[in-house]
mmCIF file of C-alpha atoms in Angstrom:
data_model
loop_
_atom_site.group_PDB
_atom_site.id
_atom_site.type_symbol
_atom_site.label_atom_id
_atom_site.label_comp_id
_atom_site.label_asym_id
_atom_site.label_seq_id
_atom_site.Cartn_x
_atom_site.Cartn_y
_atom_site.Cartn_z
ATOM 1 C CA UNK A 1 7.774 43.107 2.635
ATOM 2 C CA UNK A 2 6.016 39.993 2.510
ATOM 3 C CA UNK A 3 1.835 39.706 2.009
ATOM 4 C CA UNK A 4 -0.059 36.218 3.462
ATOM 5 C CA UNK A 5 -3.185 35.393 3.556
ATOM 6 C CA UNK A 6 -4.761 32.102 4.954
ATOM 7 C CA UNK A 7 -6.924 30.748 1.648
ATOM 8 C CA UNK A 8 -8.774 27.818 3.302
ATOM 9 C CA UNK A 9 -11.004 27.059 0.265
ATOM 10 C CA UNK A 10 -7.819 26.497 -2.122
ATOM 11 C CA UNK A 11 -8.788 23.178 -3.037
ATOM 12 C CA UNK A 12 -12.186 23.282 -3.397
ATOM 13 C CA UNK A 13 -11.332 26.517 -5.689
ATOM 14 C CA UNK A 14 -8.924 23.703 -7.604
ATOM 15 C CA UNK A 15 -11.218 21.390 -7.905
ATOM 16 C CA UNK A 16 -14.079 23.621 -9.528
ATOM 17 C CA UNK A 17 -11.680 24.321 -11.831
ATOM 18 C CA UNK A 18 -13.337 27.516 -13.147
ATOM 19 C CA UNK A 19 -12.403 31.404 -12.990
ATOM 20 C CA UNK A 20 -15.975 32.249 -10.728
ATOM 21 C CA UNK A 21 -15.745 30.086 -7.666
ATOM 22 C CA UNK A 22 -17.906 31.603 -4.239
ATOM 23 C CA UNK A 23 -16.491 29.521 -1.314
ATOM 24 C CA UNK A 24 -19.094 27.789 1.049
ATOM 25 C CA UNK A 25 -19.724 29.391 4.270
ATOM 26 C CA UNK A 26 -17.675 26.974 6.509
ATOM 27 C CA UNK A 27 -14.581 27.994 4.353
ATOM 28 C CA UNK A 28 -15.563 31.663 4.559
ATOM 29 C CA UNK A 29 -15.713 31.076 8.464
ATOM 30 C CA UNK A 30 -12.580 29.428 8.497
ATOM 31 C CA UNK A 31 -10.937 32.462 6.791
ATOM 32 C CA UNK A 32 -13.012 34.629 9.393
ATOM 33 C CA UNK A 33 -11.658 32.724 12.380
ATOM 34 C CA UNK A 34 -8.676 31.970 11.786
ATOM 35 C CA UNK A 35 -7.158 34.476 9.509
ATOM 36 C CA UNK A 36 -4.297 35.174 11.669
ATOM 37 C CA UNK A 37 -2.233 32.005 10.963
ATOM 38 C CA UNK A 38 0.196 33.019 8.932
ATOM 39 C CA UNK A 39 1.073 35.490 11.902
ATOM 40 C CA UNK A 40 2.791 32.334 12.893
ATOM 41 C CA UNK A 41 5.455 32.498 10.964
ATOM 42 C CA UNK A 42 5.614 35.510 9.417
ATOM 43 C CA UNK A 43 8.284 38.052 10.020
ATOM 44 C CA UNK A 44 8.689 41.057 11.822
ATOM 45 C CA UNK A 45 6.902 43.751 9.271
ATOM 46 C CA UNK A 46 5.159 41.542 7.168
ATOM 47 C CA UNK A 47 1.214 42.291 6.251
ATOM 48 C CA UNK A 48 -1.701 39.435 6.971
ATOM 49 C CA UNK A 49 -4.592 39.954 5.234
ATOM 50 C CA UNK A 50 -7.437 38.824 7.841
ATOM 51 C CA UNK A 51 -11.163 39.955 7.473
ATOM 52 C CA UNK A 52 -11.619 41.827 11.088
ATOM 53 C CA UNK A 53 -7.716 43.003 12.459
ATOM 54 C CA UNK A 54 -9.410 43.391 15.897
ATOM 55 C CA UNK A 55 -10.829 40.202 16.443
ATOM 56 C CA UNK A 56 -7.896 38.556 14.553
ATOM 57 C CA UNK A 57 -5.558 40.245 16.438
ATOM 58 C CA UNK A 58 -7.440 39.121 19.586
ATOM 59 C CA UNK A 59 -7.900 35.409 18.471
ATOM 60 C CA UNK A 60 -3.589 35.519 17.719
ATOM 61 C CA UNK A 61 -2.746 36.817 21.126
ATOM 62 C CA UNK A 62 -4.497 33.278 22.999
ATOM 63 C CA UNK A 63 -2.101 31.601 20.631
ATOM 64 C CA UNK A 64 1.389 33.200 20.684
ATOM 65 C CA UNK A 65 1.043 36.254 22.679
ATOM 66 C CA UNK A 66 3.100 38.571 21.113
ATOM 67 C CA UNK A 67 2.800 39.359 17.377
ATOM 68 C CA UNK A 68 6.058 40.665 17.013
ATOM 69 C CA UNK A 69 5.622 43.740 14.538
ATOM 70 C CA UNK A 70 3.581 41.306 12.090
ATOM 71 C CA UNK A 71 0.599 43.560 11.196
ATOM 72 C CA UNK A 72 -2.918 42.214 10.477
ATOM 73 C CA UNK A 73 -4.819 44.286 8.046
ATOM 74 C CA UNK A 74 -8.152 44.206 6.456
ATOM 75 C CA UNK A 75 -9.341 44.576 2.932
ATOM 76 C CA UNK A 76 -10.520 47.736 3.011
ATOM 77 C CA UNK A 77 -7.032 49.014 4.835
ATOM 78 C CA UNK A 78 -4.699 47.464 2.299
ATOM 79 C CA UNK A 79 -6.627 48.950 -0.610
ATOM 80 C CA UNK A 80 -6.195 52.167 0.768
ATOM 81 C CA UNK A 81 -2.405 51.562 1.936
ATOM 82 C CA UNK A 82 -2.006 50.720 -2.315
ATOM 83 C CA UNK A 83 -4.107 53.256 -3.590
ATOM 84 C CA UNK A 84 -2.312 56.454 -1.377
ATOM 85 C CA UNK A 85 1.434 54.450 -2.533
ATOM 86 C CA UNK A 86 2.130 53.894 1.234
ATOM 87 C CA UNK A 87 2.893 50.807 -0.013
ATOM 88 C CA UNK A 88 3.662 49.784 -3.775
ATOM 89 C CA UNK A 89 2.569 46.453 -5.390
ATOM 90 C CA UNK A 90 6.812 45.868 -5.953
ATOM 91 C CA UNK A 91 7.569 46.227 -2.035
ATOM 92 C CA UNK A 92 6.107 42.677 -1.720
ATOM 93 C CA UNK A 93 6.416 39.355 -1.607
ATOM 94 C CA UNK A 94 2.712 37.426 -1.901
ATOM 95 C CA UNK A 95 2.342 34.367 0.031
ATOM 96 C CA UNK A 96 -1.115 32.704 -0.164
ATOM 97 C CA UNK A 97 -1.747 29.611 1.847
ATOM 98 C CA UNK A 98 -2.169 28.022 -2.040
ATOM 99 C CA UNK A 99 -1.919 29.248 -5.288
ATOM 100 C CA UNK A 100 -5.144 29.983 -7.038
ATOM 101 C CA UNK A 101 -7.265 31.815 -9.616
ATOM 102 C CA UNK A 102 -9.598 33.276 -6.872
ATOM 103 C CA UNK A 103 -6.446 34.408 -4.668
ATOM 104 C CA UNK A 104 -4.536 35.850 -7.343
ATOM 105 C CA UNK A 105 -7.951 37.992 -8.623
ATOM 106 C CA UNK A 106 -8.702 38.702 -5.203
ATOM 107 C CA UNK A 107 -5.081 40.077 -4.834
ATOM 108 C CA UNK A 108 -5.382 42.024 -8.365
ATOM 109 C CA UNK A 109 -9.145 43.006 -6.994
ATOM 110 C CA UNK A 110 -6.944 45.032 -4.013
ATOM 111 C CA UNK A 111 -4.837 46.753 -6.400
ATOM 112 C CA UNK A 112 -2.146 44.681 -6.461
ATOM 113 C CA UNK A 113 0.087 44.696 -9.793
ATOM 114 C CA UNK A 114 -0.115 42.340 -12.281
ATOM 115 C CA UNK A 115 3.773 42.357 -12.338
ATOM 116 C CA UNK A 116 3.778 41.055 -9.174
ATOM 117 C CA UNK A 117 1.139 38.032 -9.402
ATOM 118 C CA UNK A 118 1.734 34.752 -10.908
ATOM 119 C CA UNK A 119 0.986 34.022 -14.391
ATOM 120 C CA UNK A 120 -2.289 31.685 -15.482
ATOM 121 C CA UNK A 121 0.068 29.261 -16.821
ATOM 122 C CA UNK A 122 1.875 29.373 -14.277
ATOM 123 C CA UNK A 123 -1.483 28.520 -11.943
ATOM 124 C CA UNK A 124 -2.247 25.924 -14.273
ATOM 125 C CA UNK A 125 0.833 23.947 -13.624
ATOM 126 C CA UNK A 126 -0.143 24.328 -9.574
ATOM 127 C CA UNK A 127 -3.351 23.070 -10.488
ATOM 128 C CA UNK A 128 -2.103 19.942 -12.487
ATOM 129 C CA UNK A 129 0.977 18.891 -9.934
ATOM 130 C CA UNK A 130 -1.633 19.053 -6.997
ATOM 131 C CA UNK A 131 -4.087 16.697 -8.620
ATOM 132 C CA UNK A 132 -4.145 13.002 -7.574
ATOM 133 C CA UNK A 133 -3.959 11.567 -11.126
ATOM 134 C CA UNK A 134 -0.414 13.649 -11.518
ATOM 135 C CA UNK A 135 0.880 12.084 -8.560
ATOM 136 C CA UNK A 136 -0.312 8.321 -9.159
ATOM 137 C CA UNK A 137 1.374 8.885 -12.749
ATOM 138 C CA UNK A 138 4.235 11.136 -12.102
ATOM 139 C CA UNK A 139 5.225 10.534 -7.772
ATOM 140 C CA UNK A 140 4.097 7.097 -6.313
ATOM 141 C CA UNK A 141 5.334 4.583 -8.707
ATOM 142 C CA UNK A 142 8.877 5.961 -9.287
ATOM 143 C CA UNK A 143 8.904 7.043 -5.128
ATOM 144 C CA UNK A 144 7.735 3.133 -3.770
ATOM 145 C CA UNK A 145 10.685 1.729 -6.872
ATOM 146 C CA UNK A 146 13.638 3.989 -5.731
ATOM 147 C CA UNK A 147 13.040 2.907 -1.818
ATOM 148 C CA UNK A 148 12.363 -0.526 -1.999
ATOM 149 C CA UNK A 149 15.563 -0.823 -3.908
ATOM 150 C CA UNK A 150 17.172 0.807 -0.878
ATOM 151 C CA UNK A 151 14.803 -0.810 1.736
ATOM 152 C CA UNK A 152 13.328 -3.927 -0.005
ATOM 153 C CA UNK A 153 9.699 -4.793 0.890
ATOM 154 C CA UNK A 154 9.315 -1.755 3.520
ATOM 155 C CA UNK A 155 7.113 0.653 0.908
ATOM 156 C CA UNK A 156 3.583 -0.229 -0.518
ATOM 157 C CA UNK A 157 1.288 1.896 -2.630
ATOM 158 C CA UNK A 158 0.121 1.852 -5.762
ATOM 159 C CA UNK A 159 -3.426 3.935 -7.414
ATOM 160 C CA UNK A 160 -4.539 3.413 -10.982
ATOM 161 C CA UNK A 161 -6.384 6.581 -13.230
ATOM 162 C CA UNK A 162 -9.512 5.831 -14.147
ATOM 163 C CA UNK A 163 -11.080 7.493 -17.002
ATOM 164 C CA UNK A 164 -14.412 5.731 -17.507
ATOM 165 C CA UNK A 165 -17.168 3.260 -15.628
ATOM 166 C CA UNK A 166 -16.161 0.384 -17.644
ATOM 167 C CA UNK A 167 -12.183 1.212 -16.632
ATOM 168 C CA UNK A 168 -13.827 1.373 -13.341
ATOM 169 C CA UNK A 169 -15.998 -2.147 -13.215
ATOM 170 C CA UNK A 170 -13.388 -4.245 -14.797
ATOM 171 C CA UNK A 171 -10.898 -2.895 -12.027
ATOM 172 C CA UNK A 172 -13.282 -4.037 -9.095
ATOM 173 C CA UNK A 173 -13.474 -7.597 -10.813
ATOM 174 C CA UNK A 174 -10.142 -8.548 -9.510
ATOM 175 C CA UNK A 175 -10.201 -5.826 -6.471
ATOM 176 C CA UNK A 176 -12.742 -6.549 -3.252
ATOM 177 C CA UNK A 177 -12.326 -3.271 -1.199
ATOM 178 C CA UNK A 178 -10.643 -0.512 -2.666
ATOM 179 C CA UNK A 179 -10.570 3.177 -2.542
ATOM 180 C CA UNK A 180 -11.894 5.887 -5.067
ATOM 181 C CA UNK A 181 -10.483 9.573 -5.106
ATOM 182 C CA UNK A 182 -11.702 12.644 -6.956
ATOM 183 C CA UNK A 183 -8.696 14.440 -8.806
ATOM 184 C CA UNK A 184 -9.174 17.149 -6.499
ATOM 185 C CA UNK A 185 -11.324 17.447 -3.471
ATOM 186 C CA UNK A 186 -11.057 19.086 0.170
ATOM 187 C CA UNK A 187 -10.746 17.910 3.650
ATOM 188 C CA UNK A 188 -11.723 14.150 2.577
ATOM 189 C CA UNK A 189 -14.633 14.880 0.954
ATOM 190 C CA UNK A 190 -13.831 13.543 -2.285
ATOM 191 C CA UNK A 191 -13.200 10.394 -1.271
ATOM 192 C CA UNK A 192 -15.345 6.850 -1.597
ATOM 193 C CA UNK A 193 -14.529 3.557 -0.423
ATOM 194 C CA UNK A 194 -16.415 0.176 -2.632
ATOM 195 C CA UNK A 195 -16.237 -3.225 -1.577
ATOM 196 C CA UNK A 196 -16.905 -5.788 -4.513
ATOM 197 C CA UNK A 197 -19.464 -2.696 -5.966
ATOM 198 C CA UNK A 198 -19.949 0.225 -5.742
ATOM 199 C CA UNK A 199 -23.976 1.302 -4.479
ATOM 200 C CA UNK A 200 -26.214 3.131 -6.805
ATOM 201 C CA UNK A 201 -25.173 6.942 -4.912
ATOM 202 C CA UNK A 202 -21.078 5.919 -5.021
ATOM 203 C CA UNK A 203 -21.804 4.458 -8.664
ATOM 204 C CA UNK A 204 -23.290 8.038 -9.620
ATOM 205 C CA UNK A 205 -20.497 10.223 -7.790
ATOM 206 C CA UNK A 206 -17.786 7.992 -9.707
ATOM 207 C CA UNK A 207 -19.740 8.714 -13.056
ATOM 208 C CA UNK A 208 -20.201 12.230 -12.254
ATOM 209 C CA UNK A 209 -16.502 12.652 -11.106
ATOM 210 C CA UNK A 210 -15.002 11.183 -14.393
ATOM 211 C CA UNK A 211 -17.704 13.579 -16.193
ATOM 212 C CA UNK A 212 -16.403 16.665 -14.267
ATOM 213 C CA UNK A 213 -13.057 16.568 -13.658
ATOM 214 C CA UNK A 214 -11.858 13.464 -16.375
ATOM 215 C CA UNK A 215 -11.030 10.844 -13.943
ATOM 216 C CA UNK A 216 -10.641 9.418 -10.783
ATOM 217 C CA UNK A 217 -8.204 7.436 -8.717
ATOM 218 C CA UNK A 218 -8.323 3.742 -7.923
ATOM 219 C CA UNK A 219 -6.209 2.139 -4.923
ATOM 220 C CA UNK A 220 -6.404 -0.623 -2.984
ATOM 221 C CA UNK A 221 -7.367 -0.454 1.012
ATOM 222 C CA UNK A 222 -4.760 -0.714 3.118
ATOM 223 C CA UNK A 223 -5.261 -0.917 6.825
ATOM 224 C CA UNK A 224 -3.885 2.096 8.131
ATOM 225 C CA UNK A 225 -2.187 2.277 11.339
ATOM 226 C CA UNK A 226 -0.702 5.782 11.599
ATOM 227 C CA UNK A 227 -1.326 8.899 9.546
ATOM 228 C CA UNK A 228 2.257 11.265 9.522
ATOM 229 C CA UNK A 229 3.307 13.508 6.988
ATOM 230 C CA UNK A 230 6.753 15.580 5.607
ATOM 231 C CA UNK A 231 6.841 19.088 4.822
ATOM 232 C CA UNK A 232 9.575 20.623 2.380
ATOM 233 C CA UNK A 233 9.787 23.965 0.475
ATOM 234 C CA UNK A 234 10.294 24.351 -3.255
ATOM 235 C CA UNK A 235 13.366 27.000 -3.983
ATOM 236 C CA UNK A 236 12.846 29.341 -7.287
ATOM 237 C CA UNK A 237 16.550 27.615 -8.175
ATOM 238 C CA UNK A 238 14.932 23.994 -8.341
ATOM 239 C CA UNK A 239 15.932 22.822 -4.639
ATOM 240 C CA UNK A 240 13.943 21.096 -2.483
ATOM 241 C CA UNK A 241 14.751 22.030 1.568
ATOM 242 C CA UNK A 242 13.138 19.765 3.687
ATOM 243 C CA UNK A 243 11.288 21.001 6.678
ATOM 244 C CA UNK A 244 10.403 18.442 9.545
ATOM 245 C CA UNK A 245 7.770 15.541 10.005
ATOM 246 C CA UNK A 246 4.014 16.117 10.620
ATOM 247 C CA UNK A 247 2.366 13.735 13.104
ATOM 248 C CA UNK A 248 -1.578 14.570 12.633
ATOM 249 C CA UNK A 249 -5.034 13.225 13.477
ATOM 250 C CA UNK A 250 -7.926 12.825 11.121
ATOM 251 C CA UNK A 251 -11.802 11.933 12.347
ATOM 252 C CA UNK A 252 -13.934 10.883 8.740
ATOM 253 C CA UNK A 253 -10.977 11.750 6.812
ATOM 254 C CA UNK A 254 -10.546 15.323 7.689
ATOM 255 C CA UNK A 255 -7.747 16.541 9.982
ATOM 256 C CA UNK A 256 -8.259 17.804 13.514
ATOM 257 C CA UNK A 257 -5.159 18.149 15.050
ATOM 258 C CA UNK A 258 -1.239 17.857 14.994
ATOM 259 C CA UNK A 259 1.238 17.077 17.368
ATOM 260 C CA UNK A 260 3.938 19.916 18.551
ATOM 261 C CA UNK A 261 7.204 18.302 19.292
ATOM 262 C CA UNK A 262 10.998 18.567 18.709
ATOM 263 C CA UNK A 263 12.063 16.069 15.562
ATOM 264 C CA UNK A 264 13.742 13.776 18.108
ATOM 265 C CA UNK A 265 10.238 13.306 19.998
ATOM 266 C CA UNK A 266 8.466 12.911 16.969
ATOM 267 C CA UNK A 267 11.244 10.281 15.559
ATOM 268 C CA UNK A 268 10.694 8.516 19.178
ATOM 269 C CA UNK A 269 7.048 8.311 18.556
ATOM 270 C CA UNK A 270 7.283 7.039 15.065
ATOM 271 C CA UNK A 271 10.193 4.581 16.406
ATOM 272 C CA UNK A 272 7.236 2.495 17.960
ATOM 273 C CA UNK A 273 6.272 1.121 14.732
ATOM 274 C CA UNK A 274 9.379 1.410 12.376
ATOM 275 C CA UNK A 275 12.761 2.214 12.226
ATOM 276 C CA UNK A 276 13.460 5.732 11.380
ATOM 277 C CA UNK A 277 16.349 5.753 10.087
ATOM 278 C CA UNK A 278 14.561 5.080 7.299
ATOM 279 C CA UNK A 279 13.219 7.840 7.162
ATOM 280 C CA UNK A 280 15.828 10.004 5.999
ATOM 281 C CA UNK A 281 15.924 7.991 2.819
ATOM 282 C CA UNK A 282 11.982 9.005 2.393
ATOM 283 C CA UNK A 283 13.159 12.499 2.366
ATOM 284 C CA UNK A 284 16.407 12.302 0.528
ATOM 285 C CA UNK A 285 14.271 10.747 -2.707
ATOM 286 C CA UNK A 286 11.322 12.886 -2.273
ATOM 287 C CA UNK A 287 13.357 15.967 -2.343
ATOM 288 C CA UNK A 288 15.616 15.002 -5.669
ATOM 289 C CA UNK A 289 12.357 13.984 -7.085
ATOM 290 C CA UNK A 290 10.726 17.039 -6.746
ATOM 291 C CA UNK A 291 13.390 18.657 -7.713
ATOM 292 C CA UNK A 292 13.141 17.436 -11.298
ATOM 293 C CA UNK A 293 9.877 17.436 -11.422
ATOM 294 C CA UNK A 294 9.193 20.987 -10.214
ATOM 295 C CA UNK A 295 11.758 22.852 -11.309
ATOM 296 C CA UNK A 296 10.158 26.458 -13.155
ATOM 297 C CA UNK A 297 6.853 25.059 -11.974
ATOM 298 C CA UNK A 298 5.937 25.377 -8.594
ATOM 299 C CA UNK A 299 7.891 27.675 -6.186
ATOM 300 C CA UNK A 300 6.980 28.050 -2.301
ATOM 301 C CA UNK A 301 5.712 25.192 0.769
ATOM 302 C CA UNK A 302 4.847 22.245 -0.157
ATOM 303 C CA UNK A 303 3.493 18.731 2.116
ATOM 304 C CA UNK A 304 3.219 15.003 1.359
ATOM 305 C CA UNK A 305 1.038 12.944 3.249
ATOM 306 C CA UNK A 306 1.798 9.641 4.140
ATOM 307 C CA UNK A 307 1.341 6.726 6.381
ATOM 308 C CA UNK A 308 1.832 3.230 7.939
ATOM 309 C CA UNK A 309 0.279 0.348 6.777
ATOM 310 C CA UNK A 310 -0.363 -3.219 7.993
ATOM 311 C CA UNK A 311 0.712 -5.552 5.005
ATOM 312 C CA UNK A 312 -1.668 -7.956 4.395
ATOM 313 C CA UNK A 313 -1.876 -11.422 5.663
ATOM 314 C CA UNK A 314 1.194 -9.957 8.388
ATOM 315 C CA UNK A 315 2.271 -8.413 11.383
ATOM 316 C CA UNK A 316 4.481 -6.610 9.321
ATOM 317 C CA UNK A 317 4.556 -3.010 8.679
ATOM 318 C CA UNK A 318 5.344 -0.547 5.309
ATOM 319 C CA UNK A 319 5.555 2.927 4.903
ATOM 320 C CA UNK A 320 3.114 4.348 2.081
ATOM 321 C CA UNK A 321 5.271 7.297 0.864
ATOM 322 C CA UNK A 322 2.914 9.195 -0.682
ATOM 323 C CA UNK A 323 -0.622 9.007 0.325
ATOM 324 C CA UNK A 324 -1.397 13.000 -0.954
ATOM 325 C CA UNK A 325 1.051 15.712 -2.469
ATOM 326 C CA UNK A 326 -0.558 19.159 -1.093
ATOM 327 C CA UNK A 327 1.036 21.755 -3.343
ATOM 328 C CA UNK A 328 0.513 24.564 -0.798
ATOM 329 C CA UNK A 329 1.671 25.117 2.976
ATOM 330 C CA UNK A 330 -0.131 22.573 5.019
ATOM 331 C CA UNK A 331 -1.397 22.290 8.799
ATOM 332 C CA UNK A 332 1.865 20.317 9.412
ATOM 333 C CA UNK A 333 3.710 23.713 8.138
ATOM 334 C CA UNK A 334 1.731 25.338 11.326
ATOM 335 C CA UNK A 335 2.542 22.988 13.352
ATOM 336 C CA UNK A 336 6.205 23.407 12.582
ATOM 337 C CA UNK A 337 5.778 27.155 12.905
ATOM 338 C CA UNK A 338 4.441 25.968 16.802
ATOM 339 C CA UNK A 339 6.831 23.349 17.406
ATOM 340 C CA UNK A 340 8.805 23.939 21.384
ATOM 341 C CA UNK A 341 12.159 23.635 21.813
ATOM 342 C CA UNK A 342 13.815 20.874 23.673
ATOM 343 C CA UNK A 343 13.340 22.651 26.913
ATOM 344 C CA UNK A 344 9.894 23.306 26.394
ATOM 345 C CA UNK A 345 6.903 20.765 26.866
ATOM 346 C CA UNK A 346 5.372 19.063 24.120
ATOM 347 C CA UNK A 347 1.314 19.749 22.798
ATOM 348 C CA UNK A 348 -1.446 19.245 20.690
ATOM 349 C CA UNK A 349 -2.325 21.129 18.351
ATOM 350 C CA UNK A 350 -6.455 20.998 17.316
ATOM 351 C CA UNK A 351 -8.837 22.398 15.510
ATOM 352 C CA UNK A 352 -12.448 22.361 16.473
ATOM 353 C CA UNK A 353 -15.582 24.277 16.070
ATOM 354 C CA UNK A 354 -17.882 25.584 18.743
ATOM 355 C CA UNK A 355 -19.756 28.122 19.480
ATOM 356 C CA UNK A 356 -20.583 28.981 15.858
ATOM 357 C CA UNK A 357 -16.834 29.470 15.491
ATOM 358 C CA UNK A 358 -13.674 27.603 14.747
ATOM 359 C CA UNK A 359 -10.707 27.705 16.925
ATOM 360 C CA UNK A 360 -6.804 26.505 17.029
ATOM 361 C CA UNK A 361 -6.251 24.932 20.365
ATOM 362 C CA UNK A 362 -3.045 24.400 22.229
ATOM 363 C CA UNK A 363 -2.903 21.261 25.109
ATOM 364 C CA UNK A 364 0.085 20.929 26.881
ATOM 365 C CA UNK A 365 1.085 17.248 27.253
ATOM 366 C CA UNK A 366 3.703 16.246 30.109
ATOM 367 C CA UNK A 367 6.672 13.587 28.732
ATOM 368 C CA UNK A 368 5.229 10.717 30.469
ATOM 369 C CA UNK A 369 1.953 10.713 27.975
ATOM 370 C CA UNK A 370 4.274 10.967 25.082
ATOM 371 C CA UNK A 371 3.569 6.819 24.911
ATOM 372 C CA UNK A 372 -0.429 7.078 25.910
ATOM 373 C CA UNK A 373 -2.641 9.794 24.656
ATOM 374 C CA UNK A 374 -0.098 10.654 21.293
ATOM 375 C CA UNK A 375 -0.041 7.292 20.439
ATOM 376 C CA UNK A 376 -4.072 7.927 19.973
ATOM 377 C CA UNK A 377 -3.595 10.469 17.894
#
């Protein structure tokens, strides 16, 4: 059986880069309110570790109805079960939202044997590959080059690793409007925009991030038309499975919702902007590249955020094929687990915070809304 957990503090743990990290209240509240999420893709007989099983069952029923044999358990219950030998560590496959030192320590503290938990060296590889620095140096340039060889001028995207304030100021002399990003951050918090020169607050943030995380990344500002992404799974044999498209929306760089629809409907939506036949080349090129890059370094779900951008001085659109790589499960994977059949209505999945709690909500849309409401994603 598989033991799942939704650990929304994952990106913050990677950014902290130490063995002892206390998640902020918002992350703790997300876990308390949405800890049931893995039950949406878990199989019969699997376990999902939640803060409060009774409350999690109630929230899950509002989303999916029957749980189909998935058991929600709290920490104390799981600890007792493992201590009694009713379930042993060797019977468990561990599947967190994302692997990091904190979640490994959590499972070890409950009584899961070290033998079934990843080595610290493997976790360091996950942290390294999750950084924007690694993406900037190892994926983006080669990916854009390969894709433009197939479809000239259809792809765009550059990123520079900046390791000093002097280097930043030099680059700013040649770029009027840019985006700088921390190597690791969560929910868009590690991103700043600079026009001509940084204000004192941004200057201090850049210097502090370089000191603490070793660098920042420096990118041109792109005129974004639409966010989307692709979801994958890395297998133990090195192969990469492409799982599907993710069409999502953000507010102030924070995720707020996704389109739940068939792959054909999502392709129809994107066809308003681009020739969607190009997307097959994108997914195939990514799977080829990641198969080599992730072999013996990562197994599990991952997602790549992309965007459609208007090319400067023209009305032509291009694809930025790798804005972020998330070496973990994503809300795009959640959306795929809730995708309707061709005979079911398309929906919007959203997360909001109201009445002191986080809520996952599903909004049904009629077919006639495809080109109106969903366009505003």
